[in-house]
Amino acid sequence: MNQYVSADEIRAQFSSAMSAMYQSEVPQYGSLLELVEAVNRETLEENPDLRRQMEAAGEIERLNVERHGAIRVGTPDELAMLRRLFAVMGMYPVGYYDLSEAGVPVHSTAFRPTDEAALRRNPFRVFTSLLRLELIESEALRARASEILEKRDIFTQAARQLVERSEAQGGLTSGQAEQFVQEALETFRWHHDATVDIETYEALCGEHRLIADVVCFRGPHINHLTPRTLNIDEVQRRMPDYGMNPKAVIEGPPHRQCPILLRQTSFKALEEPIRFANSHEGTHTARFGEIEQRGVALTPQGRRLYDQLLGRAREQSQGLEGAAHQEVLARVFADFPDSHEELRSQGLAYFRYEAVNQDNGGSSPDDLEALLDEGRILARPIIYEDFLPVSAAGIFQSNLGESSQEQFAASGNRDAFEQALGSSVTDEFELYEGIQTASKKQALAGFA
Ligand code: OOG
Ligand code: NI
């Protein structure tokens, strides 16, 4: 018997502890969870087909524990240590996101489980951004920020030791895992005492509010958590009943028969009291709650079509909110095929193939299309497990006030990010492609 707890189990415990902590820190997040659960329950009751589809894909069990979070760190060392900490929980860096394109001086990856069994068990993901100090304009301020960041350690001593222990022995015992979860959680906790005086805070805010958010606190507080809903339009509609102030538009694609990628919205970030180092009182606006509805993962070809249509929709929907905004999106996205069969046959989305009826029949054993036609192999959509760069930018903008439209020369630097991280990031398309290819092979093997 294995003496160690599985990484999946540690991730599930951590995700649940994180949710409990955030509910106590941001009570509105608790209300959001209640609302999402109610809407998910109703949606499944009204929609037996969806329930069956999710049951078949093993997704029902994970629904109510499914969420992502987001943090921002300041130095390569912090990012590299986070990579090791997340690895203890079976979370690995997937995808490179360049947010300078949206005027935000960070670049990012998503730490998440990568294999199918792990995703089914608990798909907890953390969108993790690294500040790009080189994008701070003022040289003096850049130096000051880096000096402040050099002084802090965002990890507890015990967390560091347990990461090392796990790496050395190849896992953690249940006692160690429990302690690890508690110690790791400390890194993500909110501190209402800033490490800097109010003048430094304001100077950094002047460059970009997000720079102040990263630099002025003891650690990279979790800035939002995001449960998965099955009907985002309904949750958005009901938010005010639950005392939440939703942002004006839902990001991502419009409502469709066959959801693609993901759609997101949030309640606006809270203005929270802060005590600065020279005991001045002030406020800081960073933390919010978000929801998302996930759909099928798109192939590079599907992603290109999506980008093209979203660009067009943006132009046409400027200044619009709510239903009017969604109407324009729906009209533009009418050009995106909306049946699973079209998405599959046109190579726009990824599918998992499954043999359901292996009676010997007419078609030759390696003719996938014929077997699909005869209903002897089924193709089920593979759910998108990642984030949208464009959507991330929308979320950033909506939560940073009006003054942050600054443009940085769009200049991704994936090499620098990977060097800071201490490893490469996995290409998300490769993961989906791998799942699709393996499932095809296995489904066909049943007929050989
Ligand atoms: C990260 C925003 C990205 C999402 O859902 O796209 C994100 C941040 O605000 O730090 O969480
Ligand atoms: Ni998010």
Short mmCIF file of C-alpha atoms and ligand atoms in Angstrom, two decimals:
data_model
loop_
_atom_site.label_atom_id
_atom_site.label_comp_id
_atom_site.label_asym_id
_atom_site.label_seq_id
_atom_site.Cartn_x
_atom_site.Cartn_y
_atom_site.Cartn_z
CA MET A 1 0.00 0.00 0.00
CA ASN A 2 1.20 3.50 -0.81
CA GLN A 3 2.10 5.39 2.33
CA TYR A 4 1.53 8.73 0.60
CA VAL A 5 -1.64 10.67 -0.10
CA SER A 6 -2.24 11.24 -3.82
CA ALA A 7 -1.50 14.64 -5.30
CA ASP A 8 -5.17 14.72 -6.44
CA GLU A 9 -6.31 14.36 -2.84
CA ILE A 10 -4.03 17.15 -1.66
CA ARG A 11 -5.33 19.41 -4.44
CA ALA A 12 -8.94 18.67 -3.48
CA GLN A 13 -8.20 19.50 0.16
CA PHE A 14 -6.35 22.65 -0.77
CA SER A 15 -9.08 23.86 -3.11
CA SER A 16 -11.68 23.34 -0.41
CA ALA A 17 -9.56 25.08 2.26
CA MET A 18 -8.98 27.99 -0.12
CA SER A 19 -12.70 28.32 -0.75
CA ALA A 20 -13.45 28.33 2.98
CA MET A 21 -10.79 30.97 3.60
CA TYR A 22 -12.07 33.20 0.78
CA GLN A 23 -15.67 32.88 2.01
CA SER A 24 -14.62 34.12 5.40
CA GLU A 25 -12.49 36.91 3.91
CA VAL A 26 -15.06 37.97 1.28
CA PRO A 27 -18.57 37.00 2.52
CA GLN A 28 -20.08 37.97 -0.85
CA TYR A 29 -18.22 35.05 -2.34
CA GLY A 30 -20.27 32.77 -0.09
CA SER A 31 -23.48 34.30 -1.49
CA LEU A 32 -22.16 33.78 -5.00
CA LEU A 33 -21.58 30.09 -4.28
CA GLU A 34 -25.14 29.72 -2.99
CA LEU A 35 -26.54 31.38 -6.09
CA VAL A 36 -24.44 29.26 -8.45
CA GLU A 37 -25.48 26.05 -6.70
CA ALA A 38 -29.15 26.95 -6.90
CA VAL A 39 -28.94 27.79 -10.60
CA ASN A 40 -26.91 24.65 -11.37
CA ARG A 41 -29.50 22.51 -9.59
CA GLU A 42 -32.38 24.11 -11.49
CA THR A 43 -30.55 23.86 -14.81
CA LEU A 44 -29.94 20.14 -14.38
CA GLU A 45 -33.56 19.55 -13.32
CA GLU A 46 -34.89 21.34 -16.37
CA ASN A 47 -32.44 19.75 -18.74
CA PRO A 48 -32.20 15.95 -18.45
CA ASP A 49 -30.10 15.72 -21.62
CA LEU A 50 -27.44 17.96 -20.15
CA ARG A 51 -27.49 15.90 -16.97
CA ARG A 52 -27.02 12.66 -18.92
CA GLN A 53 -24.23 14.19 -20.98
CA MET A 54 -22.41 15.39 -17.88
CA GLU A 55 -22.91 12.09 -16.11
CA ALA A 56 -21.46 10.22 -19.07
CA ALA A 57 -18.43 12.51 -19.09
CA GLY A 58 -17.91 12.05 -15.34
CA GLU A 59 -18.47 15.77 -14.79
CA ILE A 60 -21.39 15.78 -12.38
CA GLU A 61 -19.26 14.88 -9.38
CA ARG A 62 -16.79 17.64 -10.00
CA LEU A 63 -19.33 20.38 -10.69
CA ASN A 64 -19.84 21.70 -7.18
CA VAL A 65 -16.17 21.62 -6.26
CA GLU A 66 -15.01 23.16 -9.50
CA ARG A 67 -13.36 26.56 -9.39
CA HIS A 68 -10.33 28.59 -10.36
CA GLY A 69 -8.44 31.30 -8.55
CA ALA A 70 -5.94 33.98 -9.52
CA ILE A 71 -2.78 35.41 -7.96
CA ARG A 72 0.02 37.75 -9.00
CA VAL A 73 3.63 37.51 -7.88
CA GLY A 74 6.55 39.89 -8.08
CA THR A 75 9.77 37.95 -8.70
CA PRO A 76 11.11 34.98 -10.66
CA ASP A 77 12.01 33.24 -7.37
CA GLU A 78 8.44 33.54 -6.12
CA LEU A 79 7.12 32.08 -9.37
CA ALA A 80 9.64 29.23 -9.38
CA MET A 81 8.77 28.29 -5.79
CA LEU A 82 5.06 28.39 -6.63
CA ARG A 83 5.72 25.94 -9.45
CA ARG A 84 7.19 23.49 -6.92
CA LEU A 85 4.37 24.10 -4.44
CA PHE A 86 1.67 23.49 -7.04
CA ALA A 87 3.46 20.35 -8.27
CA VAL A 88 2.90 18.80 -4.82
CA MET A 89 -0.83 19.10 -5.65
CA GLY A 90 -0.51 17.76 -9.19
CA MET A 91 -0.84 21.20 -10.81
CA TYR A 92 1.43 22.07 -13.73
CA PRO A 93 1.92 25.21 -15.84
CA VAL A 94 -0.24 25.17 -18.98
CA GLY A 95 -0.31 27.98 -21.53
CA TYR A 96 1.43 31.36 -21.79
CA TYR A 97 -0.70 34.50 -21.55
CA ASP A 98 0.73 37.88 -22.49
CA LEU A 99 -1.35 40.52 -20.74
CA SER A 100 0.77 43.44 -21.87
CA GLU A 101 -1.45 43.32 -24.95
CA ALA A 102 -4.26 44.49 -22.68
CA GLY A 103 -2.14 47.17 -21.04
CA VAL A 104 -1.37 45.10 -17.96
CA PRO A 105 2.32 44.69 -17.07
CA VAL A 106 2.27 40.95 -16.31
CA HIS A 107 2.56 37.63 -18.09
CA SER A 108 0.95 34.47 -16.86
CA THR A 109 0.31 30.76 -16.91
CA ALA A 110 -2.36 28.50 -15.45
CA PHE A 111 -1.35 25.85 -12.93
CA ARG A 112 -3.76 22.97 -13.36
CA PRO A 113 -4.06 19.18 -13.46
CA THR A 114 -3.34 17.86 -16.93
CA ASP A 115 -4.48 14.25 -17.19
CA GLU A 116 -8.07 13.18 -17.55
CA ALA A 117 -8.37 11.24 -14.31
CA ALA A 118 -6.91 14.12 -12.31
CA LEU A 119 -9.23 16.63 -14.01
CA ARG A 120 -12.23 14.45 -13.19
CA ARG A 121 -11.18 14.18 -9.57
CA ASN A 122 -10.72 17.92 -9.07
CA PRO A 123 -9.91 20.43 -11.81
CA PHE A 124 -8.79 23.27 -9.52
CA ARG A 125 -6.73 25.82 -11.47
CA VAL A 126 -4.80 28.91 -10.45
CA PHE A 127 -4.12 31.65 -13.00
CA THR A 128 -0.70 32.93 -11.95
CA SER A 129 0.80 36.17 -13.16
CA LEU A 130 4.35 37.48 -12.86
CA LEU A 131 4.91 41.22 -12.69
CA ARG A 132 7.15 42.57 -15.44
CA LEU A 133 9.17 45.19 -13.62
CA GLU A 134 10.85 46.17 -16.89
CA LEU A 135 7.53 47.65 -17.99
CA ILE A 136 7.57 50.20 -15.13
CA GLU A 137 8.49 53.47 -16.77
CA SER A 138 10.16 55.36 -13.95
CA GLU A 139 13.61 53.99 -13.27
CA ALA A 140 13.59 55.11 -9.64
CA LEU A 141 10.25 53.45 -9.01
CA ARG A 142 11.39 50.27 -10.74
CA ALA A 143 14.37 50.11 -8.41
CA ARG A 144 12.21 50.81 -5.36
CA ALA A 145 9.69 48.09 -6.31
CA SER A 146 12.39 45.53 -6.81
CA GLU A 147 14.04 46.43 -3.50
CA ILE A 148 10.72 45.98 -1.66
CA LEU A 149 10.07 42.65 -3.35
CA GLU A 150 13.55 41.34 -2.55
CA LYS A 151 12.85 41.73 1.17
CA ARG A 152 9.75 39.60 1.44
CA ASP A 153 9.27 35.85 1.64
CA ILE A 154 5.76 34.87 0.61
CA PHE A 155 6.15 31.28 1.85
CA THR A 156 6.24 30.02 5.40
CA GLN A 157 9.29 28.14 6.54
CA ALA A 158 7.19 25.01 7.04
CA ALA A 159 5.68 25.26 3.55
CA ARG A 160 9.17 25.35 2.04
CA GLN A 161 10.24 22.36 4.12
CA LEU A 162 7.18 20.32 3.16
CA VAL A 163 7.71 21.03 -0.55
CA GLU A 164 11.28 19.81 -0.19
CA ARG A 165 10.11 16.80 1.77
CA SER A 166 7.58 15.90 -0.88
CA GLU A 167 10.16 16.23 -3.64
CA ALA A 168 12.68 14.12 -1.75
CA GLN A 169 10.40 11.28 -0.70
CA GLY A 170 8.01 11.39 -3.68
CA GLY A 171 4.85 12.38 -1.77
CA LEU A 172 3.41 13.36 1.59
CA THR A 173 1.83 11.25 4.32
CA SER A 174 -1.68 12.24 5.36
CA GLY A 175 -0.38 14.15 8.39
CA GLN A 176 2.18 16.00 6.29
CA ALA A 177 -0.43 16.71 3.60
CA GLU A 178 -2.76 18.26 6.14
CA GLN A 179 0.00 20.48 7.44
CA PHE A 180 1.06 21.32 3.89
CA VAL A 181 -2.44 22.54 3.02
CA GLN A 182 -2.50 24.83 6.07
CA GLU A 183 0.98 26.21 5.43
CA ALA A 184 0.45 26.67 1.68
CA LEU A 185 -2.77 28.54 2.39
CA GLU A 186 -0.83 31.22 4.29
CA THR A 187 0.73 32.43 1.04
CA PHE A 188 -2.72 33.27 -0.37
CA ARG A 189 -4.16 35.03 2.68
CA TRP A 190 -5.27 38.67 2.66
CA HIS A 191 -3.32 41.23 4.71
CA HIS A 192 -4.95 44.55 5.38
CA ASP A 193 -1.67 45.99 6.56
CA ALA A 194 0.49 47.08 3.63
CA THR A 195 4.28 46.74 3.85
CA VAL A 196 4.86 50.23 2.46
CA ASP A 197 3.90 53.81 3.31
CA ILE A 198 1.01 55.44 1.56
CA GLU A 199 3.31 57.58 -0.61
CA THR A 200 5.00 54.52 -2.08
CA TYR A 201 1.62 52.86 -2.59
CA GLU A 202 0.31 55.89 -4.45
CA ALA A 203 3.42 56.25 -6.57
CA LEU A 204 3.14 52.60 -7.65
CA CYS A 205 -0.60 52.99 -8.27
CA GLY A 206 0.27 55.92 -10.48
CA GLU A 207 2.22 53.58 -12.77
CA HIS A 208 -0.47 50.91 -12.67
CA ARG A 209 -2.84 49.81 -9.91
CA LEU A 210 -1.81 46.24 -10.42
CA ILE A 211 1.83 47.04 -9.68
CA ALA A 212 0.79 48.37 -6.28
CA ASP A 213 -1.33 45.28 -5.72
CA VAL A 214 1.68 43.01 -6.29
CA VAL A 215 4.37 45.04 -4.54
CA CYS A 216 2.78 46.55 -1.42
CA PHE A 217 1.65 43.47 0.51
CA ARG A 218 3.26 40.58 2.34
CA GLY A 219 1.96 38.02 -0.11
CA PRO A 220 0.02 37.36 -3.32
CA HIS A 221 -3.46 37.31 -1.79
CA ILE A 222 -5.92 35.29 -3.83
CA ASN A 223 -7.77 38.03 -5.74
CA HIS A 224 -10.81 36.03 -6.84
CA LEU A 225 -12.27 32.55 -6.93
CA THR A 226 -14.56 31.40 -9.71
CA PRO A 227 -17.11 28.59 -9.46
CA ARG A 228 -18.45 26.95 -12.62
CA THR A 229 -22.07 27.56 -13.52
CA LEU A 230 -24.25 25.81 -16.09
CA ASN A 231 -26.23 28.98 -16.84
CA ILE A 232 -24.21 32.16 -16.60
CA ASP A 233 -26.96 34.39 -17.99
CA GLU A 234 -29.26 33.40 -15.16
CA VAL A 235 -26.63 33.88 -12.44
CA GLN A 236 -25.81 37.30 -13.88
CA ARG A 237 -29.50 38.22 -13.84
CA ARG A 238 -29.99 37.17 -10.22
CA MET A 239 -26.80 38.66 -8.76
CA PRO A 240 -28.46 41.87 -7.55
CA ASP A 241 -31.05 39.80 -5.60
CA TYR A 242 -28.12 38.40 -3.67
CA GLY A 243 -26.64 41.81 -2.96
CA MET A 244 -23.96 41.70 -5.66
CA ASN A 245 -23.11 44.32 -8.23
CA PRO A 246 -22.36 42.47 -11.50
CA LYS A 247 -20.22 44.00 -14.21
CA ALA A 248 -22.06 45.19 -17.27
CA VAL A 249 -21.15 42.53 -19.80
CA ILE A 250 -20.48 38.81 -19.94
CA GLU A 251 -17.04 38.20 -21.47
CA GLY A 252 -16.38 35.60 -24.14
CA PRO A 253 -18.79 34.08 -26.67
CA PRO A 254 -22.58 34.53 -26.47
CA HIS A 255 -25.13 31.96 -25.33
CA ARG A 256 -25.25 29.01 -27.78
CA GLN A 257 -26.75 25.54 -28.18
CA CYS A 258 -23.24 24.11 -27.98
CA PRO A 259 -21.16 26.25 -25.60
CA ILE A 260 -17.56 26.91 -26.71
CA LEU A 261 -14.49 27.89 -24.64
CA LEU A 262 -15.80 29.83 -21.68
CA ARG A 263 -17.95 32.77 -20.69
CA GLN A 264 -17.21 34.82 -17.60
CA THR A 265 -18.62 37.57 -15.49
CA SER A 266 -17.97 38.88 -11.99
CA PHE A 267 -19.19 41.11 -9.24
CA LYS A 268 -17.15 44.26 -8.99
CA ALA A 269 -14.06 44.39 -6.83
CA LEU A 270 -14.51 45.60 -3.27
CA GLU A 271 -12.88 48.70 -1.85
CA GLU A 272 -11.20 47.45 1.31
CA PRO A 273 -9.63 49.33 4.23
CA ILE A 274 -5.83 49.23 4.38
CA ARG A 275 -3.41 50.36 7.04
CA PHE A 276 -0.12 51.60 5.60
CA ALA A 277 3.31 51.25 7.16
CA ASN A 278 3.31 54.79 8.50
CA SER A 279 -0.11 53.95 10.02
CA HIS A 280 -2.05 56.00 7.51
CA GLU A 281 -5.46 54.53 6.73
CA GLY A 282 -6.51 54.06 3.11
CA THR A 283 -8.23 51.64 0.77
CA HIS A 284 -7.30 49.13 -1.88
CA THR A 285 -9.50 47.61 -4.57
CA ALA A 286 -8.48 44.18 -5.71
CA ARG A 287 -10.73 41.35 -4.67
CA PHE A 288 -13.89 40.13 -6.32
CA GLY A 289 -15.92 37.03 -7.17
CA GLU A 290 -16.31 35.64 -10.65
CA ILE A 291 -18.33 32.92 -12.38
CA GLU A 292 -17.76 31.02 -15.56
CA GLN A 293 -19.57 28.67 -17.89
CA ARG A 294 -17.38 26.22 -19.77
CA GLY A 295 -17.84 24.71 -23.20
CA VAL A 296 -15.96 22.61 -25.71
CA ALA A 297 -12.24 23.21 -26.30
CA LEU A 298 -11.47 24.72 -29.72
CA THR A 299 -8.74 23.61 -32.11
CA PRO A 300 -6.31 26.25 -33.41
CA GLN A 301 -8.63 26.60 -36.39
CA GLY A 302 -11.65 27.07 -34.14
CA ARG A 303 -9.72 29.55 -32.03
CA ARG A 304 -8.88 31.61 -35.12
CA LEU A 305 -12.54 31.79 -36.08
CA TYR A 306 -13.43 32.70 -32.51
CA ASP A 307 -10.85 35.50 -32.38
CA GLN A 308 -12.03 36.86 -35.69
CA LEU A 309 -15.70 36.89 -34.66
CA LEU A 310 -14.96 38.29 -31.22
CA GLY A 311 -13.02 41.14 -32.78
CA ARG A 312 -15.94 41.90 -35.05
CA ALA A 313 -18.41 41.66 -32.17
CA ARG A 314 -16.32 44.02 -30.04
CA GLU A 315 -16.38 46.69 -32.73
CA GLN A 316 -20.13 46.40 -33.13
CA SER A 317 -21.03 46.27 -29.45
CA GLN A 318 -19.03 49.19 -28.11
CA GLY A 319 -20.89 50.97 -25.36
CA LEU A 320 -23.60 48.33 -25.16
CA GLU A 321 -24.44 46.43 -21.99
CA GLY A 322 -26.53 43.49 -20.85
CA ALA A 323 -29.03 42.05 -23.31
CA ALA A 324 -28.21 44.55 -26.07
CA HIS A 325 -24.55 43.52 -25.92
CA GLN A 326 -25.46 39.81 -26.01
CA GLU A 327 -27.72 40.38 -29.04
CA VAL A 328 -24.88 41.79 -31.09
CA LEU A 329 -22.63 38.91 -30.07
CA ALA A 330 -25.27 36.36 -30.96
CA ARG A 331 -25.71 37.92 -34.39
CA VAL A 332 -21.98 37.94 -35.15
CA PHE A 333 -21.45 34.42 -33.79
CA ALA A 334 -24.18 33.05 -36.05
CA ASP A 335 -21.16 32.42 -38.34
CA PHE A 336 -19.74 29.92 -35.83
CA PRO A 337 -21.29 26.47 -36.46
CA ASP A 338 -23.50 25.50 -33.54
CA SER A 339 -23.90 21.74 -33.63
CA HIS A 340 -21.42 19.23 -32.28
CA GLU A 341 -21.44 17.41 -35.60
CA GLU A 342 -20.40 20.53 -37.54
CA LEU A 343 -17.83 21.53 -34.93
CA ARG A 344 -16.32 18.08 -35.19
CA SER A 345 -16.45 17.49 -38.93
CA GLN A 346 -15.05 20.96 -39.66
CA GLY A 347 -12.20 20.46 -37.21
CA LEU A 348 -13.19 23.42 -35.05
CA ALA A 349 -13.37 21.68 -31.67
CA TYR A 350 -11.93 18.68 -29.82
CA PHE A 351 -13.89 15.50 -29.12
CA ARG A 352 -13.43 12.33 -27.12
CA TYR A 353 -14.39 9.18 -29.01
CA GLU A 354 -16.04 6.28 -27.28
CA ALA A 355 -17.12 2.88 -28.62
CA VAL A 356 -20.66 2.12 -27.48
CA ASN A 357 -21.80 -0.80 -29.59
CA GLN A 358 -19.26 -3.29 -30.80
CA ASP A 359 -21.55 -5.72 -32.66
CA ASN A 360 -19.93 -6.75 -35.88
CA GLY A 361 -21.65 -4.83 -38.62
CA GLY A 362 -21.11 -3.52 -42.10
CA SER A 363 -18.37 -0.96 -41.93
CA SER A 364 -14.69 -1.66 -42.02
CA PRO A 365 -13.10 -1.54 -38.54
CA ASP A 366 -10.96 1.51 -39.13
CA ASP A 367 -13.58 3.71 -40.77
CA LEU A 368 -14.25 6.19 -37.99
CA GLU A 369 -16.80 8.27 -39.90
CA ALA A 370 -18.84 5.20 -40.83
CA LEU A 371 -18.78 3.93 -37.24
CA LEU A 372 -19.96 7.35 -36.06
CA ASP A 373 -22.77 7.33 -38.65
CA GLU A 374 -23.87 3.89 -37.48
CA GLY A 375 -23.92 5.13 -33.89
CA ARG A 376 -21.33 2.58 -32.84
CA ILE A 377 -18.83 5.23 -31.81
CA LEU A 378 -19.89 8.43 -30.05
CA ALA A 379 -18.02 11.74 -30.06
CA ARG A 380 -18.39 13.78 -26.88
CA PRO A 381 -17.13 17.37 -26.53
CA ILE A 382 -13.90 17.81 -24.54
CA ILE A 383 -14.42 20.60 -22.02
CA TYR A 384 -12.08 23.59 -22.21
CA GLU A 385 -9.93 23.63 -19.05
CA ASP A 386 -8.00 26.85 -19.66
CA PHE A 387 -8.43 30.62 -19.75
CA LEU A 388 -8.96 33.22 -22.44
CA PRO A 389 -6.28 35.87 -22.84
CA VAL A 390 -8.83 38.36 -24.13
CA SER A 391 -11.27 37.51 -21.42
CA ALA A 392 -8.58 37.73 -18.76
CA ALA A 393 -7.87 41.22 -20.00
CA GLY A 394 -11.54 42.11 -19.74
CA ILE A 395 -11.60 40.93 -16.16
CA PHE A 396 -8.44 42.85 -15.36
CA GLN A 397 -9.78 46.06 -16.83
CA SER A 398 -13.12 45.84 -15.13
CA ASN A 399 -11.52 45.55 -11.74
CA LEU A 400 -8.84 48.15 -11.91
CA GLY A 401 -10.86 51.30 -12.22
CA GLU A 402 -11.07 53.58 -15.22
CA SER A 403 -7.58 54.99 -15.25
CA SER A 404 -5.74 51.88 -16.33
CA GLN A 405 -6.01 51.95 -20.08
CA GLU A 406 -2.30 52.45 -20.45
CA GLN A 407 -0.76 50.69 -23.43
CA PHE A 408 2.51 48.81 -23.28
CA ALA A 409 4.17 47.87 -26.50
CA ALA A 410 2.63 44.44 -27.04
CA SER A 411 5.64 42.32 -26.38
CA GLY A 412 5.18 38.82 -25.06
CA ASN A 413 8.31 37.28 -23.65
CA ARG A 414 7.63 33.62 -23.18
CA ASP A 415 11.32 32.74 -22.89
CA ALA A 416 11.80 35.10 -19.98
CA PHE A 417 8.67 33.73 -18.32
CA GLU A 418 9.81 30.13 -18.68
CA GLN A 419 13.22 31.02 -17.41
CA ALA A 420 11.69 32.61 -14.30
CA LEU A 421 9.39 29.64 -13.86
CA GLY A 422 12.27 27.19 -14.14
CA SER A 423 10.47 25.03 -16.69
CA SER A 424 8.60 25.28 -19.93
CA VAL A 425 4.82 25.68 -20.04
CA THR A 426 2.76 22.97 -21.70
CA ASP A 427 0.90 23.92 -24.85
CA GLU A 428 -2.83 23.55 -24.13
CA PHE A 429 -3.67 22.52 -27.70
CA GLU A 430 -1.27 19.58 -27.40
CA LEU A 431 -3.10 18.36 -24.31
CA TYR A 432 -6.53 18.40 -25.99
CA GLU A 433 -5.13 16.90 -29.18
CA GLY A 434 -3.49 14.13 -27.13
CA ILE A 435 -6.76 13.25 -25.38
CA GLN A 436 -8.64 13.22 -28.69
CA THR A 437 -6.06 11.06 -30.47
CA ALA A 438 -5.78 8.52 -27.64
CA SER A 439 -9.57 8.20 -27.40
CA LYS A 440 -9.88 7.67 -31.15
CA LYS A 441 -7.31 4.91 -31.07
CA GLN A 442 -8.96 3.21 -28.13
CA ALA A 443 -12.45 3.47 -29.62
CA LEU A 444 -11.32 1.98 -32.92
CA ALA A 445 -9.38 -0.80 -31.18
CA GLY A 446 -12.71 -2.22 -30.02
CA PHE A 447 -13.64 -3.00 -33.62
CA ALA A 448 -10.36 -4.41 -34.88
C1 OOG B 1 -6.11 37.24 -13.41
C2 OOG B 1 -7.23 37.32 -14.35
C3 OOG B 1 -7.38 36.05 -15.17
C4 OOG B 1 -9.53 34.77 -15.66
O1 OOG B 1 -10.51 34.17 -15.21
O2 OOG B 1 -9.41 35.03 -16.87
C5 OOG B 1 -8.48 35.18 -14.71
C6 OOG B 1 -5.97 38.37 -12.44
O3 OOG B 1 -6.86 39.23 -12.34
O4 OOG B 1 -4.95 38.36 -11.73
O5 OOG B 1 -8.57 34.78 -13.59
NI NI B 2 -10.67 34.41 -13.19
#
